[in-house]
Amino acid sequence: MSSRSSRSSRPGRLPVLAALLTTVTVTTLTACGGSGEEATGAAPGPSALGAAKGPVTVTLWHGLGGPAGKAFQKEIDAFNKANSGKIVVKSSFQGSYADAIAKYTSAIRDGGTPSIMVSNDITTGYLRDAHQTVSAQDMAAANPKDLDLDRLRPAARDYYTADGELLAVPLNTSMPLLYVNDELLDRAGVDRSSLGTLEGVAAAARKIHARVPGVKGIDMPLDGWWFEQLTAAAGASYCTPDNGRKGDGATALSLTGGPQRKAIGTMAELYTDGAALNTGVDGNAALSAFTAGKTAMMFNSSGAIGGLEEAKMTGYTALPYPLSGSPSHAGAAIGGAAMWVDQAGHSKAEQVASWKAISYLASAEAQERFAKASGYAPINTEVDSSATWKQFLAKNQPYAVLGKQFADTRPTTATSGCLTGAMSGVRAVVVPEMQQAFNGKAPLDTALRAAEKAATAKIKDYRGQAGQ
Amino acid sequence: MRRRQAGSVLRWLWLCIVVAVVTFPVYVTVVTALLPSGDVATGRLVPVPDQLTLANVRAALDSAPLSSQYLVSVAVTVLQSAAQLTTAALAAYALVFPRWRGRGVVFALVLATLAFPGESLVIPNFELATALGLRDTLLGIVVPYLAAGYAVFLLRQAFLALPRETWEAARLDGCGDLRALVHVILPMARPQLITAAMWCALSAWNGYFWPLLITDSPQRRTIQVGLAQLVVDQATTPAVIYAGTLLVLLPTLLLVLFGQRFLVRGLASRVTT
């Protein structure tokens, strides 16, 4: 009997899904109470696919909607056409990334996982700990004629790497950028060369607010990704030790280190002093304020380029995300999603067929077409030498800036971002505390300590559940 | 006299404010869905259209198989609502009219189901539905929701408010339980029955997470899942999302508009314990 509607109302669904995931994680990760098996085998090679009788069906789950979803499906169709009679990829949209991972978690328990799971950046730790997949590193080694991992953009490859092993192949990558309204910057007399550092951006925001009536200096979405970006751009680790990338993994969250405190504090002061406009956690709200000329600058995802085009905004420039730490180890961290090969419950032929599909989707040709249609940055470095891609960048300045930033970002501990299976829970507790500080309702240091404590508790809980 | 007039003016003023608050989001949704995409992100709180277009509606229909998903949603809504009303009417009748020991305990158990968050039932339901071979089927979407505790509660309260003598007279005239329920009890509880039907229909129409979980094929999914496919974190197109929302909203809006009289009467009816 249903106690209530089967619908989970969308605004409040994330905490519920997080709770659901947490509950199921206990049984899934400790492999009790479910019938799910674990991935234990070696990566199969080409002979496994050669031995298959008839076409091999590959199921793929993803969370790409809108134009990106349509572009992705086109590539799947092209792959199916090229592999007619041998491999059939059946892709299926599974809602938001949060919905998709919740469904995947449910499917682990009854052995109904897809052959390929496309999941977003912050689920990397969880998927690693679920032991359902075979690593991309092993699949590439067993299938040397398919995807060459050296062709993957270092910053993206590094994000999905733990202990030197590539876990999944990045599919779609976004990065943070600084967007500026050219006319408003000119009116305030801001020198663009000063916008390469966070201090320079903060100074420019104050100048704009003082000199241009009715216009705030800057806005940005106050969601979890941005505190991670401020940390990476300060050259610091978001979780300790080593951003969870080595050995035993992350055991705590770090929010109170010197460089981090300074970077987050710089932004918080802009808000409390009235030089920045608080548009909440929604990236679209930040974008709307920027396109309406209420703010002269905006931190937003590279995905906002499409939103600005949709709003038919002209007279803006995209600039690289500013750093507050040394360029030798600081930089922006990536966002987006990656493709995982499921092993548990899937035949060897299916795993090799999955790898073939992933190799195709990560190829230069497919990545170029997908990037043009979706607004994501191509993750294959071979795209850089494509004449058609160069023409595209010449006509699309923001994408050129994104591509250059992506290529220039060094794979360091800071830019690889925090790897923990508790990442969803971490974001859920960090954001409310930060909002208190940015709204001026709580002192920044108090909020940072509270967020750090709550997030560390989340990480410890998760580790306990996962038996780590 | 003057005081009464002032009170009347204040009441009307209050009602106008409430109407404005309730209809404002609907107005924003409708107008934004019909705005040219470049006019959406103007930063205005109240969008004022210079021109209207159906381009966003066309884009929404092009982005996901919304038309086939519409039909699935209609089928799910009809099947689920009919099943819930049937089981609720039978359960409420059994809890009110025949005298038997343990009725109170059974009703308490029905009420207890309201305390469970739906999400806590998702995993066991998913495993059971998978074991029964109901993955990616229309039946799989509906089966876990064939009964609804709230509908049982609503109809039980409605039946309690009816004169018991009527039921007894029907029984004396030779009516069986099923005939007494269908021909005597339900007609007398029509407002509450319609209220329950509307609640069941709205719940079924708005179902999102379970249909997403249990289905994989785009053509077997509901309109709510299709709407989610319009939402992206890259190249966001708010106007298209509003257009999709408008398409999803229309049936529920019509249902509430035409059924609000019964909804109010049903919800305002006397609660008896």
XYZ file of C-alpha atoms in Angstrom:
741
model
C 0.000 0.000 0.000
C 1.337 3.392 -0.845
C 1.452 5.817 1.960
C 1.727 8.794 -0.327
C 2.266 9.854 -3.863
C 4.949 8.137 -5.821
C 6.248 11.540 -6.785
C 9.013 13.064 -4.774
C 8.648 16.786 -5.098
C 11.686 18.017 -6.955
C 12.954 20.831 -4.758
C 13.099 18.644 -1.690
C 14.134 15.485 -3.467
C 17.890 15.748 -3.180
C 18.085 15.400 0.605
C 15.663 12.479 0.386
C 17.682 10.834 -2.358
C 20.830 11.424 -0.344
C 19.177 9.741 2.613
C 17.991 6.892 0.396
C 21.469 6.464 -1.018
C 22.970 6.508 2.452
C 20.565 3.839 3.625
C 21.169 1.603 0.659
C 24.893 2.220 0.763
C 25.039 0.431 4.091
C 23.788 -2.764 2.533
C 25.280 -2.278 -0.897
C 28.829 -1.487 0.096
C 28.974 -4.107 2.799
C 27.405 -6.608 0.381
C 24.818 -7.861 2.769
C 21.118 -7.972 2.345
C 21.314 -7.650 -1.406
C 21.856 -10.164 -4.096
C 24.366 -7.958 -5.899
C 27.725 -9.450 -6.746
C 31.054 -7.658 -6.891
C 33.465 -7.039 -9.709
C 36.496 -9.210 -9.136
C 37.652 -10.379 -12.547
C 40.437 -9.167 -14.757
C 39.660 -6.927 -17.702
C 38.705 -9.001 -20.767
C 40.391 -8.520 -24.126
C 39.210 -8.441 -27.771
C 38.898 -12.256 -27.980
C 35.909 -12.134 -25.588
C 33.955 -10.076 -28.098
C 35.166 -12.172 -31.010
C 33.772 -15.291 -29.360
C 30.293 -13.781 -29.013
C 27.529 -15.418 -31.022
C 25.415 -12.684 -32.594
C 25.260 -8.999 -31.727
C 26.153 -7.984 -28.167
C 23.708 -5.660 -26.402
C 25.157 -2.884 -24.250
C 22.881 -0.942 -21.919
C 23.911 2.600 -21.027
C 22.401 4.900 -18.391
C 23.018 8.622 -18.384
C 21.690 11.881 -16.980
C 22.144 14.125 -20.006
C 19.025 16.072 -20.905
C 18.234 18.833 -23.393
C 20.611 19.569 -26.275
C 23.425 17.538 -24.689
C 21.159 14.510 -24.424
C 20.142 14.800 -28.076
C 23.756 15.208 -29.210
C 24.770 12.217 -27.103
C 22.027 10.041 -28.608
C 23.215 11.025 -32.101
C 26.667 9.678 -31.275
C 25.170 6.466 -29.899
C 23.157 6.064 -33.109
C 26.286 6.635 -35.193
C 28.168 4.004 -33.189
C 25.328 1.522 -33.585
C 25.269 2.120 -37.319
C 29.026 1.604 -37.599
C 28.821 -1.601 -35.546
C 25.636 -2.998 -37.045
C 25.315 -6.728 -36.460
C 28.077 -6.716 -33.831
C 27.156 -4.308 -31.010
C 23.884 -2.591 -30.085
C 24.032 0.198 -27.488
C 20.696 0.890 -25.820
C 21.006 4.186 -24.008
C 18.492 5.407 -21.488
C 18.074 8.788 -19.809
C 17.708 8.275 -16.067
C 16.787 11.705 -14.761
C 19.222 14.006 -13.026
C 22.619 12.722 -11.956
C 21.209 12.289 -8.442
C 18.261 10.261 -9.781
C 20.533 8.179 -11.982
C 22.894 7.212 -9.179
C 19.929 6.413 -6.909
C 18.562 4.066 -9.574
C 21.996 2.535 -10.104
C 22.307 1.881 -6.381
C 18.926 0.161 -6.366
C 19.923 -1.894 -9.392
C 23.120 -3.154 -7.737
C 21.038 -5.108 -5.271
C 19.172 -7.076 -7.910
C 21.981 -7.339 -10.417
C 20.256 -5.046 -12.889
C 22.999 -2.488 -13.435
C 23.677 -1.166 -16.950
C 26.750 -2.176 -18.956
C 27.903 1.461 -18.971
C 27.057 3.993 -16.289
C 27.562 7.663 -17.077
C 27.748 9.393 -13.726
C 28.816 12.813 -12.566
C 32.055 13.909 -10.968
C 31.046 13.737 -7.303
C 29.892 10.123 -7.508
C 33.412 8.942 -8.417
C 34.306 7.911 -4.877
C 31.014 6.107 -4.382
C 31.267 4.160 -7.647
C 34.832 3.165 -6.844
C 33.744 1.857 -3.429
C 30.736 -0.004 -4.868
C 33.123 -2.492 -6.581
C 30.817 -3.007 -9.552
C 33.109 -1.729 -12.259
C 36.344 -2.620 -13.984
C 38.792 0.259 -14.216
C 39.348 2.128 -17.462
C 43.082 1.645 -16.909
C 42.699 -2.161 -17.005
C 40.301 -2.114 -19.951
C 42.703 0.077 -21.941
C 45.606 -2.244 -21.138
C 43.608 -5.311 -22.216
C 42.359 -3.615 -25.397
C 45.350 -1.654 -26.744
C 43.766 -1.075 -30.162
C 40.913 0.938 -28.700
C 41.090 4.180 -26.685
C 44.575 5.568 -26.057
C 44.432 7.004 -22.549
C 47.290 9.392 -23.345
C 44.830 11.254 -25.577
C 42.696 12.227 -22.584
C 43.024 15.806 -21.335
C 45.279 15.622 -18.234
C 42.995 17.683 -15.953
C 40.019 15.434 -16.742
C 42.021 12.223 -16.585
C 43.455 13.227 -13.236
C 40.025 13.870 -11.739
C 38.924 10.280 -12.341
C 42.220 8.777 -11.195
C 42.912 7.286 -7.766
C 46.194 5.729 -6.700
C 47.507 6.225 -10.222
C 44.694 4.192 -11.779
C 42.149 5.699 -14.162
C 38.750 4.525 -12.941
C 36.466 5.908 -15.658
C 36.698 7.755 -18.964
C 35.510 11.374 -18.874
C 32.698 12.075 -21.325
C 31.578 15.650 -20.808
C 33.606 18.248 -18.971
C 32.721 21.698 -17.764
C 34.865 24.247 -15.930
C 34.258 27.442 -14.001
C 34.729 30.703 -15.884
C 34.542 34.431 -15.169
C 32.030 36.281 -17.372
C 32.211 40.066 -17.657
C 29.819 42.650 -19.080
C 32.105 44.717 -21.325
C 30.122 47.943 -21.202
C 29.720 47.967 -17.419
C 33.421 47.222 -16.932
C 34.315 50.114 -19.236
C 31.956 52.444 -17.386
C 33.642 51.548 -14.097
C 37.098 51.874 -15.623
C 38.154 48.332 -14.787
C 41.377 47.088 -16.353
C 40.776 43.517 -17.594
C 44.387 42.543 -17.002
C 43.676 42.767 -13.272
C 41.083 39.980 -13.450
C 43.518 37.055 -13.459
C 43.564 36.838 -9.691
C 40.778 36.605 -7.141
C 42.060 39.742 -5.410
C 41.891 41.612 -8.713
C 38.331 40.433 -9.337
C 37.289 41.448 -5.808
C 38.803 44.897 -6.264
C 37.034 45.258 -9.614
C 33.708 44.227 -8.070
C 34.032 46.930 -5.424
C 34.998 49.509 -8.039
C 31.965 48.667 -10.200
C 29.620 48.776 -7.222
C 30.958 52.201 -6.229
C 31.005 53.735 -9.705
C 28.017 52.302 -11.559
C 24.712 53.116 -9.841
C 22.317 50.203 -9.375
C 24.829 47.589 -10.481
C 26.524 45.024 -8.239
C 30.049 43.937 -8.960
C 29.605 40.184 -9.209
C 27.380 37.181 -8.581
C 27.915 33.433 -8.472
C 25.797 30.400 -7.622
C 26.303 29.575 -3.948
C 26.261 25.817 -4.455
C 28.869 23.325 -3.261
C 30.891 23.272 -6.483
C 31.980 26.869 -5.991
C 33.553 26.375 -2.580
C 35.445 23.467 -4.110
C 36.559 25.762 -6.951
C 37.689 28.525 -4.589
C 39.723 25.887 -2.742
C 41.315 24.403 -5.882
C 42.135 27.889 -7.182
C 43.845 28.590 -3.852
C 46.009 25.516 -4.398
C 44.567 23.746 -1.366
C 43.022 20.332 -0.810
C 39.299 20.201 -0.095
C 39.561 16.935 1.780
C 42.477 15.406 3.599
C 44.855 13.732 3.143
C 45.782 14.530 -0.477
C 42.203 15.164 -1.603
C 41.490 11.467 -0.968
C 43.518 10.463 -4.010
C 46.059 8.186 -2.371
C 46.181 5.189 -0.074
C 43.389 5.028 2.450
C 41.310 7.852 0.960
C 39.808 10.986 2.467
C 39.170 11.008 6.205
C 38.163 14.636 6.767
C 37.122 17.852 5.055
C 39.345 20.882 5.109
C 37.804 24.351 5.040
C 39.848 26.336 7.522
C 43.333 26.258 5.999
C 44.963 29.667 5.438
C 44.752 29.986 1.628
C 41.253 28.515 1.578
C 40.019 30.783 4.368
C 41.428 33.772 2.518
C 39.807 32.878 -0.826
C 36.381 32.090 0.590
C 36.628 35.128 2.882
C 37.399 37.404 -0.082
C 34.161 36.357 -1.760
C 32.122 36.379 1.456
C 33.154 39.967 2.166
C 31.919 41.080 -1.248
C 28.508 39.710 -0.313
C 28.380 41.082 3.218
C 29.625 44.492 2.016
C 26.927 44.628 -0.679
C 29.341 44.606 -3.619
C 28.037 41.183 -4.767
C 24.485 40.106 -5.496
C 23.182 37.019 -3.704
C 21.225 34.960 -6.234
C 21.093 31.768 -4.149
C 22.302 28.352 -5.251
C 20.781 28.314 -8.722
C 23.163 28.887 -11.615
C 20.266 30.092 -13.773
C 19.392 32.827 -11.258
C 22.979 34.062 -11.337
C 22.851 34.006 -15.134
C 19.551 35.919 -15.240
C 20.955 38.686 -13.018
C 24.026 38.943 -15.235
C 22.064 39.060 -18.500
C 19.719 41.671 -17.007
C 22.716 43.912 -16.236
C 22.194 43.724 -12.487
C 25.753 42.480 -12.081
C 28.803 43.313 -14.153
C 30.675 40.060 -13.540
C 29.662 36.480 -12.880
C 31.348 33.257 -11.866
C 29.509 30.423 -13.555
C 30.047 27.071 -15.211
C 31.150 26.945 -18.832
C 27.640 25.609 -19.343
C 26.410 29.171 -18.920
C 27.810 29.998 -22.373
C 24.832 28.187 -23.850
C 22.505 30.006 -21.481
C 23.943 33.365 -22.536
C 23.492 32.432 -26.193
C 19.923 31.359 -25.429
C 19.293 34.738 -23.786
C 20.814 36.361 -26.901
C 23.236 38.319 -24.749
C 25.967 40.193 -26.570
C 28.726 42.441 -25.256
C 30.183 40.020 -22.772
C 33.557 38.308 -22.534
C 34.470 34.999 -20.939
C 37.716 34.978 -18.988
C 39.637 32.211 -17.213
C 38.665 31.443 -13.633
C 40.923 33.611 -11.446
C 43.461 32.054 -9.082
C 44.368 33.021 -5.538
C 47.203 30.509 -5.217
C 50.392 29.834 -7.160
C 49.760 28.777 -10.794
C 52.241 25.931 -10.263
C 49.727 23.951 -8.226
C 46.468 25.955 -8.165
C 43.776 25.925 -10.821
C 40.168 25.165 -11.607
C 38.719 21.715 -11.029
C 36.533 20.072 -13.634
C 32.863 19.224 -13.492
C 30.820 16.938 -15.702
C 30.554 13.170 -15.924
C 32.458 10.019 -16.850
C 31.734 6.584 -18.334
C 32.142 3.490 -16.144
C 32.331 -0.100 -17.411
C 30.242 -2.367 -15.216
C 31.681 -5.793 -14.620
C 29.501 -7.432 -11.952
C 26.706 -9.328 -13.673
C 27.930 -8.572 -17.199
C 29.569 -10.966 -19.646
C 33.105 -10.476 -20.866
C 31.844 -9.843 -24.384
C 29.537 -7.150 -23.025
C 32.424 -5.502 -21.156
C 34.589 -5.374 -24.288
C 31.644 -4.092 -26.342
C 31.115 -1.431 -23.659
C 34.752 -0.422 -23.935
C 34.420 -0.143 -27.714
C 31.449 2.183 -27.256
C 33.320 4.257 -24.671
C 36.362 4.438 -26.957
C 34.130 5.762 -29.712
C 32.405 8.328 -27.468
C 35.804 9.562 -26.255
C 37.271 9.721 -29.763
C 38.314 13.063 -31.227
C 35.617 13.040 -33.919
C 32.753 12.231 -31.567
C 34.026 14.620 -28.909
C 34.262 17.493 -31.378
C 30.705 17.013 -32.597
C 29.389 16.522 -29.065
C 31.242 19.585 -27.727
C 29.874 21.839 -30.469
C 26.315 20.703 -29.809
C 26.412 20.562 -26.028
C 28.798 23.266 -24.844
C 31.046 20.843 -22.967
C 34.795 20.922 -23.493
C 36.194 18.060 -25.595
C 38.229 15.646 -23.444
C 40.340 14.276 -26.315
C 43.502 16.291 -26.980
C 43.477 15.296 -30.678
C 40.561 17.694 -31.162
C 43.070 20.552 -30.741
C 44.585 19.800 -34.133
C 41.264 19.589 -35.969
C 40.858 22.356 -38.561
C 37.085 22.459 -38.104
C 37.476 22.780 -34.343
C 39.948 25.639 -34.788
C 37.423 27.390 -37.043
C 34.736 26.872 -34.427
C 36.931 28.372 -31.681
C 37.796 31.355 -33.876
C 34.094 32.186 -34.079
C 33.277 31.354 -30.450
C 35.537 33.265 -28.032
C 34.078 31.795 -24.816
C 34.740 28.220 -26.013
C 38.284 29.184 -26.936
C 38.847 30.475 -23.396
C 37.328 27.310 -21.942
C 39.485 25.101 -24.168
C 42.661 26.977 -23.283
C 41.896 26.861 -19.552
C 41.147 23.138 -19.786
C 44.410 22.507 -21.653
C 46.473 24.730 -19.358
C 45.149 23.334 -16.068
C 47.885 21.294 -14.470
C 46.956 17.956 -12.940
C 47.842 18.605 -9.314
C 46.431 17.427 -6.013
C 44.447 20.658 -5.693
C 42.967 20.623 -9.211
C 42.027 16.938 -9.034
C 39.357 17.801 -6.446
C 38.156 15.824 -3.460
C 37.543 12.082 -3.953
C 35.173 10.609 -1.404
C 32.010 8.582 -1.645
C 30.438 11.009 0.811
C 30.628 13.946 -1.592
C 26.859 14.400 -1.976
C 26.457 14.498 1.790
C 29.421 16.853 2.113
C 27.812 19.349 -0.262
C 24.498 19.045 1.555
C 26.016 20.218 4.847
C 28.580 22.728 3.542
C 26.199 24.863 1.472
C 23.773 25.930 4.257
C 26.672 26.981 6.500
C 28.282 28.968 3.710
C 24.998 30.663 2.913
C 24.793 31.815 6.526
C 28.249 33.375 6.196
C 27.604 34.947 2.793
C 24.296 36.359 4.047
C 26.093 37.891 7.008
C 24.009 35.871 9.456
C 27.028 34.064 10.897
C 30.725 34.957 11.219
C 32.702 33.304 8.427
C 35.081 31.431 10.727
C 32.195 30.023 12.744
C 30.476 28.863 9.540
C 33.660 27.341 8.144
C 34.329 25.417 11.355
C 30.720 24.192 11.512
C 30.767 23.113 7.855
C 34.117 21.394 8.282
C 32.912 19.520 11.358
C 29.604 18.424 9.776
C 31.246 17.363 6.512
C 33.971 15.441 8.312
C 31.253 13.599 10.229
C 29.635 12.708 6.880
C 32.936 11.337 5.578
C 33.494 9.312 8.761
C 29.949 7.915 8.640
C 30.432 6.907 5.025
C 33.760 5.245 5.739
C 32.148 3.333 8.588
C 29.342 2.136 6.301
C 31.808 1.173 3.584
C 33.998 -0.671 6.065
C 36.988 1.526 5.293
C -23.271 49.260 9.231
C -20.043 51.093 8.402
C -18.066 48.527 10.393
C -19.707 45.706 8.422
C -18.788 47.446 5.144
C -15.205 47.894 6.297
C -15.066 44.212 7.231
C -16.422 43.282 3.835
C -13.834 45.447 2.061
C -11.049 43.927 4.140
C -12.285 40.421 3.346
C -12.332 41.168 -0.376
C -8.880 42.727 -0.154
C -7.582 39.632 1.610
C -9.156 37.360 -1.004
C -7.589 39.418 -3.808
C -4.165 39.055 -2.184
C -4.626 35.287 -1.830
C -5.777 34.986 -5.453
C -2.759 36.997 -6.610
C -0.364 34.830 -4.596
C -1.919 31.613 -5.903
C -2.200 32.635 -9.551
C 1.138 34.472 -9.864
C 3.290 31.336 -10.381
C 0.788 30.037 -12.931
C 0.893 33.368 -14.785
C 4.702 33.360 -14.792
C 4.763 29.773 -16.083
C 2.260 30.405 -18.867
C 3.772 33.703 -20.029
C 7.401 32.542 -19.808
C 6.548 29.404 -21.771
C 5.201 31.587 -24.583
C 7.955 34.229 -24.585
C 10.686 34.307 -27.225
C 13.720 32.699 -25.569
C 15.742 35.922 -25.691
C 13.114 37.730 -23.602
C 13.207 35.288 -20.681
C 16.290 36.298 -18.717
C 15.468 39.978 -18.347
C 15.583 39.952 -14.568
C 11.972 41.179 -14.375
C 9.976 39.637 -11.548
C 6.767 39.855 -13.572
C 7.278 38.960 -17.230
C 5.371 41.291 -19.548
C 5.095 39.847 -23.063
C 5.633 42.027 -26.136
C 4.974 39.030 -28.352
C 4.067 35.390 -27.779
C 5.342 32.304 -29.566
C 4.807 28.547 -29.521
C 8.478 27.911 -30.392
C 9.307 26.792 -26.852
C 6.412 24.333 -26.793
C 7.616 22.895 -30.104
C 11.181 22.677 -28.748
C 9.938 20.881 -25.636
C 8.002 18.361 -27.728
C 11.113 17.896 -29.872
C 13.469 17.364 -26.879
C 11.650 14.375 -25.391
C 8.919 11.991 -26.578
C 6.367 13.970 -24.573
C 3.342 13.029 -26.695
C 3.732 9.270 -26.140
C 4.651 9.904 -22.503
C 1.464 11.931 -22.163
C -0.539 8.840 -23.112
C 1.399 6.719 -20.608
C 0.678 9.282 -17.900
C -3.024 9.261 -18.752
C -3.096 5.461 -18.617
C -1.213 5.388 -15.315
C -3.469 8.063 -13.840
C -6.671 6.301 -14.867
C -5.542 2.833 -13.774
C -3.961 3.946 -10.522
C -6.828 6.251 -9.515
C -9.462 3.630 -10.324
C -7.592 0.996 -8.334
C -7.012 3.287 -5.370
C -10.644 4.413 -5.285
C -11.908 0.847 -5.511
C -9.654 -0.467 -2.747
C -10.277 2.626 -0.600
C -14.067 2.363 -0.924
C -14.051 -1.334 -0.055
C -11.674 -0.816 2.879
C -13.582 2.205 4.217
C -16.880 0.325 3.983
C -15.427 -2.617 5.904
C -14.018 -0.295 8.558
C -17.292 1.594 9.110
C -20.415 -0.507 8.578
C -19.939 -4.157 9.506
C -19.167 -4.646 13.212
C -16.099 -6.789 13.778
C -13.324 -6.977 16.350
C -10.057 -5.308 15.541
C -11.447 -2.653 13.220
C -9.670 0.061 15.194
C -6.355 -1.769 15.029
C -6.652 -2.287 11.275
C -7.492 1.399 10.766
C -4.515 2.360 12.929
C -2.331 0.224 10.652
C -3.773 1.971 7.602
C -2.975 5.332 9.201
C 0.516 4.110 10.065
C 1.238 3.702 6.356
C 0.887 7.487 6.032
C 3.819 7.932 8.387
C 6.236 6.049 6.086
C 8.091 8.271 3.630
C 7.458 6.900 0.149
C 11.198 6.704 -0.480
C 11.630 4.117 2.271
C 9.466 1.724 0.260
C 11.267 2.298 -3.018
C 13.995 -0.319 -2.618
C 11.784 -3.233 -1.468
C 9.191 -2.313 -4.111
C 11.897 -2.165 -6.779
C 13.287 -5.568 -5.847
C 9.830 -7.125 -5.709
C 8.728 -5.591 -9.003
C 11.954 -6.771 -10.638
C 11.482 -10.279 -9.249
C 7.939 -10.306 -10.669
C 9.236 -9.291 -14.090
C 7.529 -5.902 -13.992
C 10.574 -3.804 -14.944
C 9.905 -1.425 -17.832
C 6.152 -2.136 -17.948
C 3.039 -0.042 -17.404
C 1.927 -2.532 -14.764
C 5.214 -2.032 -12.943
C 4.487 1.681 -12.560
C 1.002 1.072 -11.181
C 1.190 -2.101 -9.059
C 2.837 -0.660 -5.896
C 0.190 2.062 -5.812
C -3.009 0.085 -6.164
C -4.044 1.172 -2.677
C -3.586 4.487 -0.864
C -3.877 4.977 2.876
C -4.973 8.571 2.555
C -7.866 7.669 0.272
C -9.003 5.010 2.779
C -8.849 7.607 5.561
C -10.800 10.168 3.516
C -13.600 7.769 2.595
C -13.808 6.255 6.076
C -14.388 9.725 7.503
C -17.016 10.374 4.835
C -18.828 7.096 5.568
C -18.795 7.766 9.309
C -20.675 10.999 8.694
C -23.502 9.140 6.924
C -26.570 7.977 8.913
C -26.005 4.337 9.804
C -29.756 3.744 9.577
C -29.603 4.155 5.815
C -27.150 1.290 5.534
C -29.197 -0.827 7.923
C -32.340 -0.154 5.879
C -30.548 -1.179 2.727
C -29.434 -4.407 4.362
C -32.978 -5.088 5.593
C -34.180 -4.615 2.020
C -31.872 -7.419 1.007
C -28.868 -5.505 -0.298
C -25.586 -7.352 -0.115
C -22.482 -5.501 1.042
C -21.269 -4.679 -2.460
C -24.694 -3.471 -3.601
C -25.155 -1.381 -0.463
C -21.782 0.224 -1.055
C -22.281 0.964 -4.744
C -25.961 1.942 -4.769
C -26.484 3.480 -1.336
C -23.269 4.579 0.362
C -21.153 5.925 -2.510
C -23.874 8.158 -4.011
C -24.366 9.741 -0.594
C -20.627 10.393 -0.255
C -20.161 11.774 -3.761
C -18.307 15.014 -2.823
C -15.742 13.115 -0.746
C -15.484 10.451 -3.436
C -14.676 13.095 -6.031
C -12.195 14.685 -3.631
C -10.501 11.331 -3.170
C -10.545 10.748 -6.931
C -8.904 14.107 -7.541
C -6.261 13.454 -4.903
C -5.524 10.020 -6.396
C -5.397 11.433 -9.924
C -3.082 14.299 -8.991
C -0.767 11.934 -7.096
C -0.648 9.527 -10.016
C -0.139 12.271 -12.605
C 2.681 13.852 -10.599
C 4.480 10.554 -9.948
C 8.142 10.947 -10.817
C 10.713 8.881 -8.971
C 9.033 5.479 -9.086
C 8.197 5.638 -12.818
C 11.795 6.735 -13.458
C 13.143 3.873 -11.394
C 11.020 1.065 -12.784
C 11.170 1.998 -16.491
C 14.019 2.358 -18.964
C 12.431 2.800 -22.381
C 11.522 6.403 -23.267
C 8.145 5.352 -24.733
C 7.154 3.563 -21.500
C 7.819 6.538 -19.289
C 5.528 9.167 -17.843
C 5.373 12.842 -18.747
C 7.094 13.841 -15.487
C 10.191 11.872 -16.471
C 10.047 13.477 -19.905
C 9.937 16.890 -18.272
C 13.109 16.065 -16.343
C 14.796 15.381 -19.676
C 14.385 19.061 -20.573
C 16.439 20.120 -17.561
C 20.146 20.322 -18.164
C 23.092 21.828 -16.391
C 24.671 22.913 -19.662
C 23.119 25.333 -22.167
C 20.108 25.787 -19.933
C 16.933 26.779 -21.734
C 14.476 27.993 -19.089
C 11.804 28.907 -21.654
C 11.694 25.315 -22.940
C 11.474 23.978 -19.383
C 8.579 26.365 -18.693
C 6.889 25.171 -21.875
C 7.263 21.554 -20.782
C 5.958 22.479 -17.344
C 2.953 24.139 -18.965
C 2.169 20.965 -20.932
C 2.393 18.904 -17.748
C 0.424 21.433 -15.739
C -2.565 21.784 -18.081
C -4.478 18.602 -17.131
C -4.014 19.163 -13.401
C -4.994 22.793 -13.782
C -8.199 21.817 -15.586
C -8.898 19.111 -13.017
C -8.592 21.578 -10.150
C -10.586 24.276 -11.975
C -13.545 21.997 -12.687
C -13.343 19.968 -9.515
C -12.541 22.622 -6.942
C -16.156 22.827 -5.768
C -16.092 19.155 -4.823
C -12.561 19.428 -3.478
C -13.553 22.182 -1.069
C -16.752 20.407 -0.037
C -14.959 17.142 0.455
C -12.133 18.565 2.493
C -14.471 20.760 4.554
C -16.847 17.923 5.364
C -17.286 16.922 8.979
C -14.528 14.768 10.371
C -15.777 12.010 12.646
C -13.597 9.676 14.633
